mmCIF file of C-alpha atoms in Angstrom:
data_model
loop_
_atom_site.group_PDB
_atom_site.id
_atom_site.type_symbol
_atom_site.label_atom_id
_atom_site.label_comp_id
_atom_site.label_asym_id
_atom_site.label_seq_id
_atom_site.Cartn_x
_atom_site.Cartn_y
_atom_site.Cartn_z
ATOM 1 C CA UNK A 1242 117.927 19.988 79.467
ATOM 2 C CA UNK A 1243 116.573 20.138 83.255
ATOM 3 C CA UNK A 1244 113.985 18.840 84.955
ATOM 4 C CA UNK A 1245 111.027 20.858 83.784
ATOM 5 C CA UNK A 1246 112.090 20.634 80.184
ATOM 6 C CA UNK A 1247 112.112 17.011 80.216
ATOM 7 C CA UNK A 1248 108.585 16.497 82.304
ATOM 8 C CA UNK A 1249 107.256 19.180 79.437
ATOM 9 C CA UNK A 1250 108.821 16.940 76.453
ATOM 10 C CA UNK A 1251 107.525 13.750 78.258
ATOM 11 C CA UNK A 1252 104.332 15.037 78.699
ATOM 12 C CA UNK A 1253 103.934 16.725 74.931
ATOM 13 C CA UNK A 1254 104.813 12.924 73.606
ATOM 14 C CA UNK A 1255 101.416 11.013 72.035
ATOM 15 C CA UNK A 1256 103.316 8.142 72.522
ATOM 16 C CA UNK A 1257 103.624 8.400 76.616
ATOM 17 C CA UNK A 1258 99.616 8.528 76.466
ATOM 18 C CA UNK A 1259 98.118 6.067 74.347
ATOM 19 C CA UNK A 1260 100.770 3.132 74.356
ATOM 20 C CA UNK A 1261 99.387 0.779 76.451
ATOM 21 C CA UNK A 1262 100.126 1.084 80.532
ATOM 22 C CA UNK A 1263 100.572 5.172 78.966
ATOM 23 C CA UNK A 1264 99.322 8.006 81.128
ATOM 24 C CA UNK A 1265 95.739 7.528 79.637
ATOM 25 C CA UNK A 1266 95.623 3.944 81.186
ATOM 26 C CA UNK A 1267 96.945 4.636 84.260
ATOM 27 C CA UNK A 1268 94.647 7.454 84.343
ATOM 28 C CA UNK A 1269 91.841 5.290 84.202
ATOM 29 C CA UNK A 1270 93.734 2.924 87.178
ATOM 30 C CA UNK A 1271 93.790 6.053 88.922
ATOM 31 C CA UNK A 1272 89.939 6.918 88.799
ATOM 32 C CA UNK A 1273 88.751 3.574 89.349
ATOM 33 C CA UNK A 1274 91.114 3.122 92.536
ATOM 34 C CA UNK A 1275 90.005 6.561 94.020
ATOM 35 C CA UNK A 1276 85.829 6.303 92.701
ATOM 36 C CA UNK A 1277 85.582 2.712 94.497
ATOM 37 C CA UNK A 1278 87.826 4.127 97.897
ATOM 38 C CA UNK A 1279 85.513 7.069 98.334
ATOM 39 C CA UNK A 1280 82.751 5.540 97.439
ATOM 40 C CA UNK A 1281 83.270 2.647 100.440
ATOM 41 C CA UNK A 1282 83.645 5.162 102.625
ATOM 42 C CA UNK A 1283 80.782 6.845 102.115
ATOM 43 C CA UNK A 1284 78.704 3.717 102.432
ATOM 44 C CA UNK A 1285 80.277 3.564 106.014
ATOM 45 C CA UNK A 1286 81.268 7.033 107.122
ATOM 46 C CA UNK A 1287 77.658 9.270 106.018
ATOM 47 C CA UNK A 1288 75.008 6.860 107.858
ATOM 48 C CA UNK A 1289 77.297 6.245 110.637
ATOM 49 C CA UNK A 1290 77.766 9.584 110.900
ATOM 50 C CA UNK A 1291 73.592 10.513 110.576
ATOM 51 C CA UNK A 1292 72.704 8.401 113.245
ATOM 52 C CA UNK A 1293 74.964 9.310 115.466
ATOM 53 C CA UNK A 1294 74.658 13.325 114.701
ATOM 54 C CA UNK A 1295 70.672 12.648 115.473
ATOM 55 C CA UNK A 1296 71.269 10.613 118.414
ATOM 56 C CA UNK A 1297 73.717 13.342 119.984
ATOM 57 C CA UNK A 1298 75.749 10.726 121.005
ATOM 58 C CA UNK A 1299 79.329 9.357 120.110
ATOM 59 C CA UNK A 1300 81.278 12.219 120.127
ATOM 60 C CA UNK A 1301 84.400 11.140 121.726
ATOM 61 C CA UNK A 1302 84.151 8.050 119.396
ATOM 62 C CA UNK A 1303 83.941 9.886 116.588
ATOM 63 C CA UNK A 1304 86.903 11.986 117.816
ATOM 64 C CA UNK A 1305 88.919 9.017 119.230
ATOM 65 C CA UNK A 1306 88.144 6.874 115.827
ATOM 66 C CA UNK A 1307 89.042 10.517 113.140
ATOM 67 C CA UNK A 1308 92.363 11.309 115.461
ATOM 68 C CA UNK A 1309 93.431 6.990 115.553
ATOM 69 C CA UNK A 1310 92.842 7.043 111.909
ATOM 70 C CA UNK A 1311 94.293 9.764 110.784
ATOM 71 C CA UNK A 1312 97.965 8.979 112.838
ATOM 72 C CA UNK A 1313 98.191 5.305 110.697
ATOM 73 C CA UNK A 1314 100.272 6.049 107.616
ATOM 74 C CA UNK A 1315 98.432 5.356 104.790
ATOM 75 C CA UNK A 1316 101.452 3.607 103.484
ATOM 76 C CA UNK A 1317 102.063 1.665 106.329
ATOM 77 C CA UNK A 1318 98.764 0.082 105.864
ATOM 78 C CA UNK A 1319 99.372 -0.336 102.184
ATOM 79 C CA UNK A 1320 102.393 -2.619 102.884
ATOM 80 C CA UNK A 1321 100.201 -4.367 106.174
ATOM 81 C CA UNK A 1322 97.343 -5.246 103.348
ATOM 82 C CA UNK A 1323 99.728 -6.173 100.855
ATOM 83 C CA UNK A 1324 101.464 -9.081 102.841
ATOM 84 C CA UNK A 1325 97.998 -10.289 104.190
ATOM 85 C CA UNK A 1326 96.244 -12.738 101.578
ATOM 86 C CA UNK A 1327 94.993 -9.895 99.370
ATOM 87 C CA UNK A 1328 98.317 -9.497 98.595
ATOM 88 C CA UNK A 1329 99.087 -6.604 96.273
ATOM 89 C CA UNK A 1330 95.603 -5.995 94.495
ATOM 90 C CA UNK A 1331 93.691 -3.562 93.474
ATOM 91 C CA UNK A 1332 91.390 -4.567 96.785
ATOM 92 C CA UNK A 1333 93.791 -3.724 99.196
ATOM 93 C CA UNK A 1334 94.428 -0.357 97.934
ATOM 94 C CA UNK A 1335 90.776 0.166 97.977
ATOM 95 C CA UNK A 1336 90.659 -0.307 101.376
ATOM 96 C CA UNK A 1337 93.255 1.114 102.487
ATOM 97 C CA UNK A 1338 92.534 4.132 100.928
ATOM 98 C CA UNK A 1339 88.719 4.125 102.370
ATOM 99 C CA UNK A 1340 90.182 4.198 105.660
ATOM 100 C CA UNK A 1341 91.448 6.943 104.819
ATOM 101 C CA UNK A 1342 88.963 8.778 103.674
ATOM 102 C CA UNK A 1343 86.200 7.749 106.126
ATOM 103 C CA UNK A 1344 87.648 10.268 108.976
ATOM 104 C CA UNK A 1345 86.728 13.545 106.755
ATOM 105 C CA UNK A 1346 83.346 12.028 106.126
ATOM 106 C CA UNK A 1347 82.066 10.728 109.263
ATOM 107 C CA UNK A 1348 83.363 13.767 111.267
ATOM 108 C CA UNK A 1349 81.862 16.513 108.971
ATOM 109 C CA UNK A 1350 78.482 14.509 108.641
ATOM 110 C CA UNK A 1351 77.955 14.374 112.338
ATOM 111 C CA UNK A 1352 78.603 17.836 113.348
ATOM 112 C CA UNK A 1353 76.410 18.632 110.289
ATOM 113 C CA UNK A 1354 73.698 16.904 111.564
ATOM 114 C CA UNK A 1355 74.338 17.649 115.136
ATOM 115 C CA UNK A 1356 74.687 21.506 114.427
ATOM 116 C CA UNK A 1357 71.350 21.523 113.254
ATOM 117 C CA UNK A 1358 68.933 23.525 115.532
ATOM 118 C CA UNK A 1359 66.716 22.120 118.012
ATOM 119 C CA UNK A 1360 63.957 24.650 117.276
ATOM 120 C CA UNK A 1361 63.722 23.680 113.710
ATOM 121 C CA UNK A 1362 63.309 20.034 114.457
ATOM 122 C CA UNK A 1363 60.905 20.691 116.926
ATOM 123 C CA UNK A 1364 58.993 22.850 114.380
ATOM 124 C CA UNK A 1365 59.015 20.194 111.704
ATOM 125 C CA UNK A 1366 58.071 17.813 114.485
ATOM 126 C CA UNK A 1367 54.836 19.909 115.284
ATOM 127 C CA UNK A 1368 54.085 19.949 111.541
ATOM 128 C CA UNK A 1369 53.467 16.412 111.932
ATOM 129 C CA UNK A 1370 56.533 15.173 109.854
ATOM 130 C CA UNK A 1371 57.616 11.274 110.312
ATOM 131 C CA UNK A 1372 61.734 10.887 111.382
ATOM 132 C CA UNK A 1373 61.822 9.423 107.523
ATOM 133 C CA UNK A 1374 60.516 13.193 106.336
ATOM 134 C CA UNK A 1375 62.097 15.114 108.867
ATOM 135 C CA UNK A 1376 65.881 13.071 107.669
ATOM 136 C CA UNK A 1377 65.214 13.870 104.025
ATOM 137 C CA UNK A 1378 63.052 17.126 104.537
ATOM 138 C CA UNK A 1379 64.945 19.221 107.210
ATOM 139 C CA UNK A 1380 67.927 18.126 108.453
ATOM 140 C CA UNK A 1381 69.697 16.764 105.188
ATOM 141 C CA UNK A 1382 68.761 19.365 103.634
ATOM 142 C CA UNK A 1383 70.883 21.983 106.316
ATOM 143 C CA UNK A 1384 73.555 19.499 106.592
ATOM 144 C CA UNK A 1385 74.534 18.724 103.416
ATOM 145 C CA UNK A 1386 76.804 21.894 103.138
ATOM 146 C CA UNK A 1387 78.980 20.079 105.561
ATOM 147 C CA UNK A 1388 78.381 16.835 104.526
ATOM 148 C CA UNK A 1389 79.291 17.788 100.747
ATOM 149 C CA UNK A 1390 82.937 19.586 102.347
ATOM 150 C CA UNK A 1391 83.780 16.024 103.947
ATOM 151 C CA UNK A 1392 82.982 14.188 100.835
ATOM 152 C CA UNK A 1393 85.155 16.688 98.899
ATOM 153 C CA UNK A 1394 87.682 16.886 101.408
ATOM 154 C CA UNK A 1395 88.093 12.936 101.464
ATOM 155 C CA UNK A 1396 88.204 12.535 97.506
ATOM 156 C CA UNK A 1397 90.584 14.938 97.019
ATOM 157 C CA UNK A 1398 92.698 13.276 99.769
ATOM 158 C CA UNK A 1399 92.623 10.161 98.218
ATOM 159 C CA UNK A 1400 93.285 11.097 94.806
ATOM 160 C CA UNK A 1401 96.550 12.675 95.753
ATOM 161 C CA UNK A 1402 96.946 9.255 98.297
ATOM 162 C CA UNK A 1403 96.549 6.882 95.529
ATOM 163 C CA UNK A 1404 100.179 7.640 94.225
ATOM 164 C CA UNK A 1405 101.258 5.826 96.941
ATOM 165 C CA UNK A 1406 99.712 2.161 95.722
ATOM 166 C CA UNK A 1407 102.767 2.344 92.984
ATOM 167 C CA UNK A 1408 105.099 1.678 95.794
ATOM 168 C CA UNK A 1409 103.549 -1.947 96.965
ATOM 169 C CA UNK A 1410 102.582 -2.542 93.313
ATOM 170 C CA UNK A 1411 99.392 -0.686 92.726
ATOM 171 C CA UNK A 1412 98.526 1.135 89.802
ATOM 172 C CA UNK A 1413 97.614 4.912 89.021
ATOM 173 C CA UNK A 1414 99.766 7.964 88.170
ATOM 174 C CA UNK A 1415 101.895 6.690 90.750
ATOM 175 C CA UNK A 1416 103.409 4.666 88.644
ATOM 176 C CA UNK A 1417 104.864 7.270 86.235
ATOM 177 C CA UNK A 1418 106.696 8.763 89.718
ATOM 178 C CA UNK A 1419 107.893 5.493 91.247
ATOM 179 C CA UNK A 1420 109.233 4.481 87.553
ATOM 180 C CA UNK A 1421 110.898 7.737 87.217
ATOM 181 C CA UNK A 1422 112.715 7.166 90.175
ATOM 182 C CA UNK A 1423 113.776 3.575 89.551
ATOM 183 C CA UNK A 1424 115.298 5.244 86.302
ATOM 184 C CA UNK A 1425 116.723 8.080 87.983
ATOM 185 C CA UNK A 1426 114.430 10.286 85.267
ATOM 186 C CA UNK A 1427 113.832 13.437 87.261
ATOM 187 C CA UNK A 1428 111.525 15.012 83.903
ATOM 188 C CA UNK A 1429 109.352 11.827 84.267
ATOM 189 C CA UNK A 1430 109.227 11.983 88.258
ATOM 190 C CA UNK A 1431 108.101 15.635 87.517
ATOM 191 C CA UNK A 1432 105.793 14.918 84.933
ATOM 192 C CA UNK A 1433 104.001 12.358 87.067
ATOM 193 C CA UNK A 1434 103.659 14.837 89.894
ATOM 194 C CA UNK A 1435 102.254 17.893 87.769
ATOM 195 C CA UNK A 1436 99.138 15.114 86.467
ATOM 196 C CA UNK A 1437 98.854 14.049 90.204
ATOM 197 C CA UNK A 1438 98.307 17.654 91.078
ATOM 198 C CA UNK A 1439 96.304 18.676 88.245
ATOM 199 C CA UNK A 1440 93.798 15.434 88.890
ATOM 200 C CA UNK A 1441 93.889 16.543 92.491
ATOM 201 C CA UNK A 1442 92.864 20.235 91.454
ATOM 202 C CA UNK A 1443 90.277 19.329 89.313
ATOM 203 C CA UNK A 1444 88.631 16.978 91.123
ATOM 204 C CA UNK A 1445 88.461 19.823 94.629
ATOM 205 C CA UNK A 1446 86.898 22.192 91.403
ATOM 206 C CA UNK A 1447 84.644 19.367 90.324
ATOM 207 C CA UNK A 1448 82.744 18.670 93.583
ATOM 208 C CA UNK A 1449 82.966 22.231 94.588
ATOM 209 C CA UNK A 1450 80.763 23.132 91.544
ATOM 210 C CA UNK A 1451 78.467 19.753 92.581
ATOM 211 C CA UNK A 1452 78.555 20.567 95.994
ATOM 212 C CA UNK A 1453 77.385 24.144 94.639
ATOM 213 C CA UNK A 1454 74.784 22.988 92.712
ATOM 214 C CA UNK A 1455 73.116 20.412 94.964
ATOM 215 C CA UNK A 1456 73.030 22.896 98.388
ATOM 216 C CA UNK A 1457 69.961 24.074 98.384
ATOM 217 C CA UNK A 1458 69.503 27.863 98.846
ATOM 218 C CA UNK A 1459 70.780 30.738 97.297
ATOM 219 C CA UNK A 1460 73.722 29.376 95.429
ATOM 220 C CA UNK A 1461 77.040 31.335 95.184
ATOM 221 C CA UNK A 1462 78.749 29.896 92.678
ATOM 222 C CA UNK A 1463 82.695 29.987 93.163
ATOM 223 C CA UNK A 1464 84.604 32.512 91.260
ATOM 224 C CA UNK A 1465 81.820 34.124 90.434
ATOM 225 C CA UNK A 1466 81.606 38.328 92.096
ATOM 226 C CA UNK A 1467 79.019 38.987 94.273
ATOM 227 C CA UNK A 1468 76.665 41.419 93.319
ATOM 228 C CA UNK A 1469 75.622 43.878 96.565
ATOM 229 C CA UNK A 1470 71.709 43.873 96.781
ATOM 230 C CA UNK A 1471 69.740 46.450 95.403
ATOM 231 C CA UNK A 1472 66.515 48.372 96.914
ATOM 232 C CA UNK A 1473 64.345 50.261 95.650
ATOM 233 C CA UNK A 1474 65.592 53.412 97.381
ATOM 234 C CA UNK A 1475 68.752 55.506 96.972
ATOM 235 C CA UNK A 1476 70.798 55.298 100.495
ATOM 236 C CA UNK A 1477 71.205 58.521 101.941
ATOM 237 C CA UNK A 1478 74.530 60.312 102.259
ATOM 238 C CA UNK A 1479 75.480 61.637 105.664
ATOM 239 C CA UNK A 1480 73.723 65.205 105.099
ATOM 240 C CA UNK A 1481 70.308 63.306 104.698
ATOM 241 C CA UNK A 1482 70.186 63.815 101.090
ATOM 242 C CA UNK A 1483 69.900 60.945 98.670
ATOM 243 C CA UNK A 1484 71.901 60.430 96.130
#
């Protein structure tokens, strides 16, 4: 039986998901490690990224710090974190993984706020808005397409990432890959990437509908066909007539 055969009986086996350390718990591992990572970085990356997108200042930082972090191999700084006194824990996966995300975050969130035009602040200035109402009012509000992309863009990232914890003794799906190659099992090593790259795709789908529904606007949901406007009048063919 090859490769595919094997990841497909692996995979059709109760037993591989709800024994425990199965697919189901590592699932779970998986989740936890990616939800905490992304969630870090957001608490670092979005307001860091508002005030300086308001300020207009810090772009080469923000360039300089995206382009430094995104050249560290995530792996490298796995193994740095796990010989410091974390050791290997579920912490220093965290953060490693949070520095990873953070680039995608903080990069999209200040040229979302920075792209935002001058005229309309100035407008919601004359209105008599506060900063407070003018953040929450105006400016988030016309940023947060961009802001939701790097969000989505960093989660995504990390949940494929996270696989790589299994090598300095994390857990996750990893685990299911890095086991399959200690056993030379090329169906399990299969089987591990496929749920990997399904968790991956469904999480992009997930926050793309969120991202969807929170935008404010007219919302184009994805997949969906877009329906050409209609008018009250008939559009006239090229002799004047209408049809």
């Amino acid at each position: 039986m090859n490769a595919f055969g094997d990841a497909f009986v692996y995979l059709n086996d109760p037993f591989n998901w709800t024994r425990p350390g199965g697919i189901l718990d590592l699932l779970v591992q998986h989740l936890r490690i990616s939800t905490l990572a992304v969630l870090l970085a957001a608490v670092l990356a979005v307001p860091a990224g508002v005030l300086l997108g308001r300020s207009g200042r810090g772009a080469g930082a923000v360039v300089v710090l995206s382009n430094v972090s995104r050249a560290v191999p995530t792996l490298a700084l796995l193994t740095v974190l796990a010989v410091t006194p974390l050791g290997f824990s579920e912490t220093g996966t965290v953060l490693a993984l949070a520095a990873f995300a953070v680039p995608p975050m903080l990069t999209n969130t200040y040229v979302g706020f920075r792209e935002v035009d001058r005229d309309v602040r100035e407008a919601a200035r004359a209105m008599g808005m506060s900063r407070g109402q003018m953040l929450t009012r105006v400016e988030f509000p016309l940023a947060s397409p961009l802001v939701a992309t790097g969000v989505r863009t960093a989660a995504v990232q990390v949940v494929a990432t996270a696989t790589l914890a299994a090598l300095v003794g994390g857990g996750g799906l990893g685990r299911i890959i890095n086991l399959g190659f200690g056993q030379q099992d090329h169906g399990e090593i299969l089987a591990g990437a496929v749920l990997v790259a399904a968790l991956a795709l469904l999480t992009e789908l997930l926050l793309v509908l969120v991202s969807t529904a929170v935008t404010p606007g007219l919302r184009r949901w994805p997949l969906r066909p877009v329906r050409a406007a209609r008018t009250g009048r008939s559009e006239p063919t090229s002799s004047g007539v209408p049809l």
